[in-house]
CSV table of C-alpha atoms in Angstrom, one decimal:
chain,number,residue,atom,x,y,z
A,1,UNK,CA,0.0,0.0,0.0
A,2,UNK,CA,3.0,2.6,0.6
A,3,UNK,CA,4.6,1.2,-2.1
A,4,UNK,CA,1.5,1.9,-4.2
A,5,UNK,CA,1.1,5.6,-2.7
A,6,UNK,CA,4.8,6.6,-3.3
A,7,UNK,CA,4.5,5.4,-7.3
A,8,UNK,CA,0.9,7.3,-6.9
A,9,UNK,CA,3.0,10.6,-6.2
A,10,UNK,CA,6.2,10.1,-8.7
A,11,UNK,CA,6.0,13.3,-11.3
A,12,UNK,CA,5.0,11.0,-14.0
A,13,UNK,CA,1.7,9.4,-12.2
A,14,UNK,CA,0.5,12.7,-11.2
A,15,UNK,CA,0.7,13.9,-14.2
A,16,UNK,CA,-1.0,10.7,-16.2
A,17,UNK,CA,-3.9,10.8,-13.0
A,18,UNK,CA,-4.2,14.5,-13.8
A,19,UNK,CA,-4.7,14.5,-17.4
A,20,UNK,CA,-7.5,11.4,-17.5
A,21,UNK,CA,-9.6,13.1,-14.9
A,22,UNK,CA,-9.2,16.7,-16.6
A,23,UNK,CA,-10.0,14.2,-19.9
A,24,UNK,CA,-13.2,12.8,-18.3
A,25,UNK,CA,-13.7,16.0,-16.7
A,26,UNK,CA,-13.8,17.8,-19.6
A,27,UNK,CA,-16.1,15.0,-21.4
A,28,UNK,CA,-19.1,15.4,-19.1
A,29,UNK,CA,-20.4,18.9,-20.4
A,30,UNK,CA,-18.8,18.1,-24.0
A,31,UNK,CA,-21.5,15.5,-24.2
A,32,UNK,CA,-24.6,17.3,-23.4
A,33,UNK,CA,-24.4,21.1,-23.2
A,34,UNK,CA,-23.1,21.8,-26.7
A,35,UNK,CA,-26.9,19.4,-27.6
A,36,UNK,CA,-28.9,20.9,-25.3
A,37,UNK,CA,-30.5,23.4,-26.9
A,38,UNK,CA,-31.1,21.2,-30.3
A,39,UNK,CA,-32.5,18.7,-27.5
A,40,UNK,CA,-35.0,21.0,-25.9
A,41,UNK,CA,-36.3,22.3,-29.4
A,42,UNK,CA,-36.9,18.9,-30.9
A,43,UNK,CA,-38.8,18.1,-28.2
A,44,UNK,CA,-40.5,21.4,-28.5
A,45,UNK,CA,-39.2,23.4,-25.4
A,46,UNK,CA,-37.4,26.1,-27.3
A,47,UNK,CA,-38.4,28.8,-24.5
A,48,UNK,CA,-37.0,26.4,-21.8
A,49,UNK,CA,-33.4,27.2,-23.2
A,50,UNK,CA,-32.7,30.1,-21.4
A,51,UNK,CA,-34.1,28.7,-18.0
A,52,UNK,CA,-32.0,26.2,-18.5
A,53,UNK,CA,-28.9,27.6,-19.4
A,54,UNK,CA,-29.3,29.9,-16.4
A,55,UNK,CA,-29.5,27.1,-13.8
A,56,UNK,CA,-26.2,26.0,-14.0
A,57,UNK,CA,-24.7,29.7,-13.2
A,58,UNK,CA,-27.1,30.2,-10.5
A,59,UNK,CA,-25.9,27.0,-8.4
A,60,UNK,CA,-22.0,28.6,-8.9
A,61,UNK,CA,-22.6,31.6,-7.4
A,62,UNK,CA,-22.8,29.3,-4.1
A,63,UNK,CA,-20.9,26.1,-4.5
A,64,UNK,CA,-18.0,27.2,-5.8
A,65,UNK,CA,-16.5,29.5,-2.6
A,66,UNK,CA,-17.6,27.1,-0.6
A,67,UNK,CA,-16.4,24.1,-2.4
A,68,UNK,CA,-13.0,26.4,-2.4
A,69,UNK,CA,-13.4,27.0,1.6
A,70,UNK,CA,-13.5,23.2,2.4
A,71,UNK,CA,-10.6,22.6,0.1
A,72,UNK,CA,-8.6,25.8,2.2
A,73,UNK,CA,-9.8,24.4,5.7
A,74,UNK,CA,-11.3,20.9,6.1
A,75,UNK,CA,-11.5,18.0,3.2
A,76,UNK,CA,-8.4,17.1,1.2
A,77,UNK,CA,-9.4,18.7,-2.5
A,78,UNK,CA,-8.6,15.3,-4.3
A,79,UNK,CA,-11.2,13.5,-2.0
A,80,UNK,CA,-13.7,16.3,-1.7
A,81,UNK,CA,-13.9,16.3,-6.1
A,82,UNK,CA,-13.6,12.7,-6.1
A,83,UNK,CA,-17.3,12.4,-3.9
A,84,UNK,CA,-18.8,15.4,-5.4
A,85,UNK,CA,-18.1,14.3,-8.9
A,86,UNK,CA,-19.6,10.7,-7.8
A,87,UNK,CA,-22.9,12.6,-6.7
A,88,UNK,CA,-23.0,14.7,-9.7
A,89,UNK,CA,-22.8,12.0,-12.3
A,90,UNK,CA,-26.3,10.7,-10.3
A,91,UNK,CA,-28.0,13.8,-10.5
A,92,UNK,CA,-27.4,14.2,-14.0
A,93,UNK,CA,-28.6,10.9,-14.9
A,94,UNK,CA,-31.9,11.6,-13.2
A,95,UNK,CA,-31.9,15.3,-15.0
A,96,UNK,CA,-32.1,13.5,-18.5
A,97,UNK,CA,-33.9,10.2,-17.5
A,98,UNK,CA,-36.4,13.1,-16.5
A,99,UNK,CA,-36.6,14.9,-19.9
A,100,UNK,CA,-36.4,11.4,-22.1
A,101,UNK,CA,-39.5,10.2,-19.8
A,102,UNK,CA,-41.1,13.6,-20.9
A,103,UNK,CA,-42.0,15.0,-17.5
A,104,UNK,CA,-42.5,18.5,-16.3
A,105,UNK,CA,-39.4,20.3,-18.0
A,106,UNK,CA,-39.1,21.7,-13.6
A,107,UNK,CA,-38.0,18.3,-13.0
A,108,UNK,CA,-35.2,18.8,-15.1
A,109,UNK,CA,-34.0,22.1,-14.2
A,110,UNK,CA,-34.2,21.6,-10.7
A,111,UNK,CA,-32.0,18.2,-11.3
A,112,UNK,CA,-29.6,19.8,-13.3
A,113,UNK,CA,-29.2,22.7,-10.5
A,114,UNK,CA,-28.2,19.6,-8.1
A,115,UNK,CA,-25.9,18.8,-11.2
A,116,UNK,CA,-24.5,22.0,-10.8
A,117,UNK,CA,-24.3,22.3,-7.6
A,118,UNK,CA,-21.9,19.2,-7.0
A,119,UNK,CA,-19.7,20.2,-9.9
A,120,UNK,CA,-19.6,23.6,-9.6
A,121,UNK,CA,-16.3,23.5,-7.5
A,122,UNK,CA,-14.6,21.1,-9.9
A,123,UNK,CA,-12.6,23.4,-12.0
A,124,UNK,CA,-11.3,24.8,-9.6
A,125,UNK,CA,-10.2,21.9,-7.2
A,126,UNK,CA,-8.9,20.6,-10.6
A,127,UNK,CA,-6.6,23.6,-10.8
A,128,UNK,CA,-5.5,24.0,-6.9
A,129,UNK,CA,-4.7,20.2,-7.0
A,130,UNK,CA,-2.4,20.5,-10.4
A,131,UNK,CA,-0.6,23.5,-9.6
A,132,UNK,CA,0.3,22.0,-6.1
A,133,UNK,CA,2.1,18.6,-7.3
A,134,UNK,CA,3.3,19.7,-11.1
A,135,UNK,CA,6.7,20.7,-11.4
A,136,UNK,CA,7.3,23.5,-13.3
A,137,UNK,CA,3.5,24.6,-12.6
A,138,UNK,CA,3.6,27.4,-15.6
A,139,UNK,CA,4.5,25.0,-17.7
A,140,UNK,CA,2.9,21.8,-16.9
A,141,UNK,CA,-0.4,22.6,-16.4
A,142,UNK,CA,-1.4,23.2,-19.7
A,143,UNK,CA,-0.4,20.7,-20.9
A,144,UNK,CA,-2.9,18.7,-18.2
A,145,UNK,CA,-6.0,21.0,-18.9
A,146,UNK,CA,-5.7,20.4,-22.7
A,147,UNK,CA,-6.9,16.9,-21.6
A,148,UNK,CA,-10.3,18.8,-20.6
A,149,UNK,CA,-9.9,20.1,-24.4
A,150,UNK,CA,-9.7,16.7,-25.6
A,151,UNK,CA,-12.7,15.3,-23.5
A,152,UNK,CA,-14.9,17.7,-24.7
A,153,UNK,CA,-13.9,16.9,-28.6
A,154,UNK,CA,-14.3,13.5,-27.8
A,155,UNK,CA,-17.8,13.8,-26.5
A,156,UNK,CA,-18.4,16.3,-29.6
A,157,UNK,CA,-18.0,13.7,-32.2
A,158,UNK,CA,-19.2,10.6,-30.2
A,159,UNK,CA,-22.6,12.1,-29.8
A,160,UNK,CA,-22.5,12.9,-33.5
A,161,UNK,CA,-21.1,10.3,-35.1
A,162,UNK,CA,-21.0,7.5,-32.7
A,163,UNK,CA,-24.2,8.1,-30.4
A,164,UNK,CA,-26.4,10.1,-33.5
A,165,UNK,CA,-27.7,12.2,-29.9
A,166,UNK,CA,-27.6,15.8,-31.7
A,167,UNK,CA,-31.1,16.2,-30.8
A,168,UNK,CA,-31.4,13.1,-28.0
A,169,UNK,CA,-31.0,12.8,-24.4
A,170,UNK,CA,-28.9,9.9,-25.1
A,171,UNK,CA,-26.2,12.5,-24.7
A,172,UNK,CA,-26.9,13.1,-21.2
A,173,UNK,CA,-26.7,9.7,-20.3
A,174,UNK,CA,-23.1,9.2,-21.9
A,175,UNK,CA,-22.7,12.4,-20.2
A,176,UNK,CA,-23.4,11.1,-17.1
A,177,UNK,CA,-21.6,8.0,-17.4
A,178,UNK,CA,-18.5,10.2,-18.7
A,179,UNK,CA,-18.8,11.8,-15.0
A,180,UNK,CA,-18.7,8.6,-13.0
A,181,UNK,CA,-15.8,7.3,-14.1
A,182,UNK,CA,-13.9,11.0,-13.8
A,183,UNK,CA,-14.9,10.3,-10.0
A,184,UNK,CA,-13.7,6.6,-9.5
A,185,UNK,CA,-10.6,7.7,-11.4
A,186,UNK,CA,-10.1,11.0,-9.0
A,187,UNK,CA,-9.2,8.7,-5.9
A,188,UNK,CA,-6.2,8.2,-7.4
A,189,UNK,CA,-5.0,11.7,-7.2
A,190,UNK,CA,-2.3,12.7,-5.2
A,191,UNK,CA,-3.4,13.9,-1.3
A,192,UNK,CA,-4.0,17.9,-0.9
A,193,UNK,CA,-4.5,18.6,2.1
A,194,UNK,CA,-6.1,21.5,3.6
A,195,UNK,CA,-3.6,24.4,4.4
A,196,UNK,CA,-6.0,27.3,5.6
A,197,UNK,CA,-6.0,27.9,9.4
A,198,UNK,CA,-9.9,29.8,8.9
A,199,UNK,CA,-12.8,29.3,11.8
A,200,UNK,CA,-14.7,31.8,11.2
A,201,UNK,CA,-18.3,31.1,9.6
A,202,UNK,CA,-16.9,33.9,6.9
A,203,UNK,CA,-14.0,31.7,6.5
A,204,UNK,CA,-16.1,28.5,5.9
A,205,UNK,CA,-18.4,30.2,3.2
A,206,UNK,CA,-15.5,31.4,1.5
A,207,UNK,CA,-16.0,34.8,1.5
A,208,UNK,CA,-12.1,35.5,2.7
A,209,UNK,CA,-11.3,35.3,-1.0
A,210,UNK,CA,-13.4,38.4,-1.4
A,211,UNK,CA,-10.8,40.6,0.4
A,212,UNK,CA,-8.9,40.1,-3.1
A,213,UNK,CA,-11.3,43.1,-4.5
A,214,UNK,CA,-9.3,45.3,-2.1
A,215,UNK,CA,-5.9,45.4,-4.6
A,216,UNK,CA,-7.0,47.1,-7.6
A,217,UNK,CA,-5.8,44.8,-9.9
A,218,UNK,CA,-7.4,42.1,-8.6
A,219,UNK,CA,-10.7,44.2,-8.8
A,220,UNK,CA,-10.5,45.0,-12.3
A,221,UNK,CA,-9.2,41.9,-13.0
A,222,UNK,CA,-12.7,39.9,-11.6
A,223,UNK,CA,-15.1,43.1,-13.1
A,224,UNK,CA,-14.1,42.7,-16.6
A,225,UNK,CA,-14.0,38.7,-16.5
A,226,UNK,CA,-17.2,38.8,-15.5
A,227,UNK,CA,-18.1,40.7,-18.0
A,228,UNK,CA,-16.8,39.1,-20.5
A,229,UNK,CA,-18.4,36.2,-19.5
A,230,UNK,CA,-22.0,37.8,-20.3
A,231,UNK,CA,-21.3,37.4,-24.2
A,232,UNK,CA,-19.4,34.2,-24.0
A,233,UNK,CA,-23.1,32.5,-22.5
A,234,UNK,CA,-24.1,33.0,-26.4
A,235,UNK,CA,-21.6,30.9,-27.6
A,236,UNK,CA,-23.1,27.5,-26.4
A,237,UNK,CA,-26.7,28.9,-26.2
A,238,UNK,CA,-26.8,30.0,-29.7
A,239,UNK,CA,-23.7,29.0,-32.1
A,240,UNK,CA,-24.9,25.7,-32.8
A,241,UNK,CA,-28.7,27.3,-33.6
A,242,UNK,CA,-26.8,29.3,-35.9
A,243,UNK,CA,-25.0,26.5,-37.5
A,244,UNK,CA,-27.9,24.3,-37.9
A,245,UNK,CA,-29.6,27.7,-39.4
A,246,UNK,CA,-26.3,27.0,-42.1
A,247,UNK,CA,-27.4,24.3,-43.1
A,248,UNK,CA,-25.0,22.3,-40.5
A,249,UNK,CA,-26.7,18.8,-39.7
A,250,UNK,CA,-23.8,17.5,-37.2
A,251,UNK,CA,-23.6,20.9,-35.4
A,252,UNK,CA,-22.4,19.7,-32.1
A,253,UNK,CA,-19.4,17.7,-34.1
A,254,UNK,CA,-19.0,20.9,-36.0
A,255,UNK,CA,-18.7,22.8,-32.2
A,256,UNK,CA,-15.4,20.9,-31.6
A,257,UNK,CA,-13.5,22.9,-34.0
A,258,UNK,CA,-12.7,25.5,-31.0
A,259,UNK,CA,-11.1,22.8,-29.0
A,260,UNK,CA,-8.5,21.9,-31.6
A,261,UNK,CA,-7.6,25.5,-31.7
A,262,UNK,CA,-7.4,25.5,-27.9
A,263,UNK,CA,-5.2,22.3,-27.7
A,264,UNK,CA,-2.9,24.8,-30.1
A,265,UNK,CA,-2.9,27.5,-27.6
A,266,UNK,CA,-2.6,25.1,-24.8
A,267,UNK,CA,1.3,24.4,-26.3
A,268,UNK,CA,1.8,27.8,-26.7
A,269,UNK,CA,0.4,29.1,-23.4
A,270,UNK,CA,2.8,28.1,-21.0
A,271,UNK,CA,5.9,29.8,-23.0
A,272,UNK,CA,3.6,32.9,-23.5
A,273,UNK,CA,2.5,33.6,-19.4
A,274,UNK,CA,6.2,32.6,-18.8
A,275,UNK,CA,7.4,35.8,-21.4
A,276,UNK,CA,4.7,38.5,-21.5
A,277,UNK,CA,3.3,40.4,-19.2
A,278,UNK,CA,-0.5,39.5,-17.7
A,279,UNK,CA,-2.1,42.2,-19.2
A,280,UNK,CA,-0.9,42.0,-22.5
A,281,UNK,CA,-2.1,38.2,-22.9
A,282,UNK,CA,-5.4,39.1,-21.2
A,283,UNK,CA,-5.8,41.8,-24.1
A,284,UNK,CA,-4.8,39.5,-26.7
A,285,UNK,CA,-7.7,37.1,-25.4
A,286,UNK,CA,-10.4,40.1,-25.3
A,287,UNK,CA,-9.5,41.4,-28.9
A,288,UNK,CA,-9.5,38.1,-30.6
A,289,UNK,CA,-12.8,37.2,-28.7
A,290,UNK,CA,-14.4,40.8,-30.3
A,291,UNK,CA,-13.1,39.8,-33.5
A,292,UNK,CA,-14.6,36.2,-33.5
A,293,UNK,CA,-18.3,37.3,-32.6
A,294,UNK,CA,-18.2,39.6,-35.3
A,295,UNK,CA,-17.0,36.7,-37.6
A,296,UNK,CA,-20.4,35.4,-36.8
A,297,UNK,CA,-21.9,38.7,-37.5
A,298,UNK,CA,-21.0,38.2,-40.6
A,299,UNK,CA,-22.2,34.9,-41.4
A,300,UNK,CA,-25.6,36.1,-40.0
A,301,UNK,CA,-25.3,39.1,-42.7
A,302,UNK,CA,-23.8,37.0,-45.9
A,303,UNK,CA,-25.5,33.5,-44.9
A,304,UNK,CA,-21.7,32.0,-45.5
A,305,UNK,CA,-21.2,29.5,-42.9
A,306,UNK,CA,-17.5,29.5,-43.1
A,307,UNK,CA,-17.1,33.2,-41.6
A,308,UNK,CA,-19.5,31.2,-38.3
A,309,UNK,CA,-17.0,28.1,-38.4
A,310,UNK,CA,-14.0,30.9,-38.5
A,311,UNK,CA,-15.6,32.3,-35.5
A,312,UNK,CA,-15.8,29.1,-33.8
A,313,UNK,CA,-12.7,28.3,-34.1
A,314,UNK,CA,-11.3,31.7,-32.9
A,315,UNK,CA,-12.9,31.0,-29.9
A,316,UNK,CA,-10.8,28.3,-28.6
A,317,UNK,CA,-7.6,30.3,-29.0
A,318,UNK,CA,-9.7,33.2,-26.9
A,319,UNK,CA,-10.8,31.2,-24.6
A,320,UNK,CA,-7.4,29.5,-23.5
A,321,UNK,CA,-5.3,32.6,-23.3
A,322,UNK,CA,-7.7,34.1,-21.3
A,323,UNK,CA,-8.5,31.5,-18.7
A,324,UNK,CA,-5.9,29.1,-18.5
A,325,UNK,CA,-4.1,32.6,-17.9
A,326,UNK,CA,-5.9,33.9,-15.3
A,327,UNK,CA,-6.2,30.7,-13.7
A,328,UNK,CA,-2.6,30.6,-13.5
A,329,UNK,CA,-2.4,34.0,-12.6
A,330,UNK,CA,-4.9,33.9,-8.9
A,331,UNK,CA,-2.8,31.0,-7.7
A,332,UNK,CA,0.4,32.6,-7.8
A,333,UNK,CA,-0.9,35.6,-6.4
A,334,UNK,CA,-2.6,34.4,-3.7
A,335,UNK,CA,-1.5,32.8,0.2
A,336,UNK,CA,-1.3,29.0,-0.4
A,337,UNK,CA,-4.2,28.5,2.7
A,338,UNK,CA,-6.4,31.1,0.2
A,339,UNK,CA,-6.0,29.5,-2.8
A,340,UNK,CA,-9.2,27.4,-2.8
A,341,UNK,CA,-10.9,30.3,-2.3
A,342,UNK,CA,-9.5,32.4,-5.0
A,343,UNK,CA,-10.0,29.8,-7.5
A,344,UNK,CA,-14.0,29.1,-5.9
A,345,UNK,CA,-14.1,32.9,-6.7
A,346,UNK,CA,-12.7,33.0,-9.6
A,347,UNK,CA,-15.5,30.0,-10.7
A,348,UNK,CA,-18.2,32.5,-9.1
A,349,UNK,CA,-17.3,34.9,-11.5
A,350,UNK,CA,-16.9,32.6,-14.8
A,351,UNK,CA,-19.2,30.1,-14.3
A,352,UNK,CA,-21.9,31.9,-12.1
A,353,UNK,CA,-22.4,35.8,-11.8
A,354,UNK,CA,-21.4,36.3,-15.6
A,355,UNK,CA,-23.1,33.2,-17.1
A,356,UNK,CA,-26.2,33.6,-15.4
A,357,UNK,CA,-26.4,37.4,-16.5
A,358,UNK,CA,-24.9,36.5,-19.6
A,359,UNK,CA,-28.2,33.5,-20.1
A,360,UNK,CA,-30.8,35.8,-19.4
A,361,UNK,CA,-29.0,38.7,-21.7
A,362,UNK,CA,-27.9,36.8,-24.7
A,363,UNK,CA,-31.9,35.0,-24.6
A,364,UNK,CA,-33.8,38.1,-24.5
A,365,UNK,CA,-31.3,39.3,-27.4
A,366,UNK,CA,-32.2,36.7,-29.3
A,367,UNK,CA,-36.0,36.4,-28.3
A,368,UNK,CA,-35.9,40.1,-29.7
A,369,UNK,CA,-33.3,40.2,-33.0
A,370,UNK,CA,-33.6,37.0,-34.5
A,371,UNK,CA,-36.8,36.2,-36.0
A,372,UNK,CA,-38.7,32.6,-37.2
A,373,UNK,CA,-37.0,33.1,-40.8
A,374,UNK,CA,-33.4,33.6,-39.8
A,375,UNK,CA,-32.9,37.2,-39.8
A,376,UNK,CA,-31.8,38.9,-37.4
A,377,UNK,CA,-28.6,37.3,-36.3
A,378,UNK,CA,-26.3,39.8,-37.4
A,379,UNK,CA,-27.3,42.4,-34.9
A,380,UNK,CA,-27.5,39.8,-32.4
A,381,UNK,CA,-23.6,39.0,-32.6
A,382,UNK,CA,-22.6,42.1,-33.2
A,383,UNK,CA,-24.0,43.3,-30.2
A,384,UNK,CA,-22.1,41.1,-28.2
A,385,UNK,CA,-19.1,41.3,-29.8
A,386,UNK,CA,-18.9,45.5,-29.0
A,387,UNK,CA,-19.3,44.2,-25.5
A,388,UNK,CA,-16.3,42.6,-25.3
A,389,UNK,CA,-14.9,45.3,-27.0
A,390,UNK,CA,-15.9,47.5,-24.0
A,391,UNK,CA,-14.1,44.9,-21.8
A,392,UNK,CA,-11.0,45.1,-24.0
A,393,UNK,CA,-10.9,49.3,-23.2
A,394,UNK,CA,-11.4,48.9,-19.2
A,395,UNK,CA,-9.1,46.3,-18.8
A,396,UNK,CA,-6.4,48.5,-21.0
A,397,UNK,CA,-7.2,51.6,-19.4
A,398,UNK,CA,-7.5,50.5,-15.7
A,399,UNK,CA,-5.3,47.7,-15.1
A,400,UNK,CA,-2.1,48.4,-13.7
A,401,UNK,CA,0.2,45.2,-13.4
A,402,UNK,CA,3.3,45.3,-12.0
A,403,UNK,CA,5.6,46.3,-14.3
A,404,UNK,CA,7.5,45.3,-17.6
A,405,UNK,CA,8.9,42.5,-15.6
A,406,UNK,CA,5.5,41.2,-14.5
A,407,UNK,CA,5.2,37.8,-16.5
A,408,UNK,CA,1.8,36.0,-16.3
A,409,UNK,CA,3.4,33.2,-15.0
A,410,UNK,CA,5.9,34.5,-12.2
C-alpha cells in the first residue's frame, strides 16, 4: 500500500492521474451542453433554453466559494472532487432520465441545478490540485488542462457520429456516465490537504477570497472577466442554432472545431504567461474574442457558414489565453491557505455571476433580434461582440500590473 502511494505521487503518475480526470472532466459537459439546446427544441421546449442555461450559473454563485473553503480548511481537494463528482454523475442521470420520460421540463431544471451544484467547485479543485504537485507549474499545467480540451472533442464527435444524440438525451446519459468514471478515477490523485487555518463562519463560506477586490488589480481583473463572461453565455446557447440555421446537420461535431484551436494554444500558453506580461495576454484574449463574434456577424449578414466556423474556431484560442491565464495568474498571487478560495471565486465569477447574466441577456437578445426566418442574427452577434470590446478598453485603461517584468506566470 506505501509502495503503491509513493508510485501514486512520482511526477509521472500525477501527471498521467491528472490529465485522465481533466479528460473525463472535460467530457461530461462536451456530451450534453453543446446538444442541449437542439435537444430542448426537438422536443419542443425552445423557451425552456434560457431557464436552462441559467440554472447552472445560479448554483455557482454558491458552491464554488464554498467548495474552495473546504478545500482551504477541512476536506483534502482530491477526495472532496472525487465524492462530489460521484454525486454529480447521479444527479445528472436523473436530470435526463427526466426529460427522455417527458416529465414536467421543472423536473429537469431543478436536477440539473443539483448537477450543478456538485460540480460547480470542480474546475477549480482541478486547478488547486495541479498547480500544487506539477513541477514547473507554468509549464505543466497546460499541458494537463488540454486533456479537458480533448474530453470535450471526444464527447463532440461521439454524440454525432457515434451516439447520432444531436437532438437526444442519449447524450446526457453518456454524459453522465463520462462523470462517473472522472470520479472513481479522482481517488487516485495525489493527497492535498487543507492548508487554511480559517474558523470563522466567513471563513467556511469562502467569502475571505473576497478581500482580493481590495488590490486594484485584482478588482479590475474579476469586473471585466465577469463581464466578458455575459457574451461568452451566447456561444453555447446559440452558435450551434446558428449553425444548424447553415445548413450544418452535425452541429455539435461541428462545435469541436474551437477545442482543436485550444489544444494549439494550450502548447503555446505556457511559454507565453512565462514571457509577456498578464495584461498584455489578457488583451490579446479580449480582442481576438471581439473579432470572433463579429465573424459570426458576418455569417448572419452573408449566410456563409465559413465566416460562423472561422468564429468558432477563434474562440478556442480566446478562450485558452484568457483563462488558463488567469487561472494561473490567482494561484500565484494568492496565500497558499487562500487558494481554494480564489479559484472558488474565480468560478463564481466565470461560471456563475457572468453566465447567469450573460443567459438571461444573450436569450432576450435573441428572443428580440432573431426572428422565425433567420434574420436577425447579425445584430445579435454584433451586439455582443462590441461588449467585449468594452471589456478590452477597461481592462487596458484600468489595469495596472506590475511592471514590464511582470510575466503571467511569475
Amino acid at each position: 500500500m506505501q509502495g503503491e502511494l509513493e508510485n501514486r505521487n512520482e511526477p509521472q503518475a500525477v501527471f498521467r492521474w491528472l490529465w485522465i480526470v481533466f479528460f473525463l472532466n472535460g467530457m461530461t459537459p462536451g456530451f450534453w451542453m453543446p446538444a442541449l439546446t437542439n435537444i430542448f427544441n426537438a422536443r419542443g421546449l425552445g423557451d425552456w433554453v434560457s431557464v436552462a442555461f441559467v440554472v447552472p450559473p445560479l448554483c455557482a454563485l454558491i458552491s464554488p466559494l464554498i467548495g474552495g473553503a473546504l478545500a482551504d480548511q477541512r476536506v483534502p481537494a482530491n477526495r472532496l472532487f472525487a465524492w462530489a463528482s460521484v454525486l454529480a454523475s447521479g444527479a445528472l442521470l436523473a436530470a435526463f432520465s427526466s426529460l427522455d420520460a417527458g416529465w414536467n421540463p421543472w423536473w429537469f431544471v431543478c436536477l440539473l441545478g443539483m448537477y450543478s451544484l456538485f460540480s460547480g467547485p470542480a474546475w477549480g479543485l482541478l486547478t488547486v490540485i495541479s498547480l500544487t504537485h506539477l513541477e514547473h507549474g507554468e509549464r505543466r499545467f497546460p499541458l494537463v488542462r488540454v486533456g479537458a480540451t480533448l474530453g470535450w472533442m471526444a464527447a463532440g464527435v461521439m454524440t454525432s457520429y457515434v451516439l447520432g444524440a444531436d437532438t437526444s438525451p442519449t447524450a446526457g446519459y453518456a454524459s453522465a456516465v463520462a462523470r462517473l468514471l472522472c470520479g472513481v478515477c479522482a481517488f487516485m490523485l495525489p493527497h492535498t490537504p487543507p492548508l487554511g487555518t480559517g474558523r470563522s463562519w466567513r471563513s467556511r463560506l469562502g467569502l475571505d477570497a473576497f478581500s482580493l477586490m481590495r488590490n486594484r488589480d485584482h478588482l479590475v481583473f474579476f469586473v471585466v472577466t465577469a463581464l466578458f463572461s455575459i457574451p461568452l453565455g451566447a456561444f453555447y446557447m446559440y452558435a450551434p442554432e446558428l449553425l444548424k440555421e447553415l445548413g450544418d446537420k452535425r452541429s455539435t461535431a461541428t462545435m469541436t472545431i474551437a477545442q482543436l484551436t485550444e489544444i494549439v494554444a494550450m502548447l503555446l500558453v505556457g511559454s507565453v504567461m512565462l514571457k509577456y506580461r498578464v495584461k498584455t495576454v489578457l488583451l490579446w484574449a479580449l480582442g481576438l474574442s471581439a473579432v470572433r463574434f463579429g465573424m459570426s456577424a458576418c455569417a448572419g449578414a452573408t449566410g456563409s457558414i465559413a465566416w460562423h466556423i472561422g468564429g468558432i474556431a477563434l474562440h478556442g484560442m480566446c478562450y485558452t489565453f484568457y483563462f488558463i491565464t488567469a487561472q494561473v495568474f490567482m494561484d500565484r498571487r494568492v496565500d497558499p491557505g487562500l487558494r481554494g478560495q480564489a479559484q472558488g471565486l474565480l468560478a463564481l465569477v466565470t461560471g456563475g455571476l457572468g453566465p447567469l447574466v450573460g443567459a438571461m441577456v444573450c436569450g432576450a437578445l435573441r428572443n428580440h433580434l432573431v426572428t422565425d426566418d433567420g434574420r436577425g442574427w447579425m445584430e445579435f452577434w454584433g451586439i455582443l461582440s462590441a461588449m467585449i470590446a468594452v471589456c478590452f478598453i477597461i481592462f487596458a485603461i484600468f489595469y495596472r500590473g506590475l511592471g514590464k517584468e511582470e510575466p503571467a506566470g511569475s
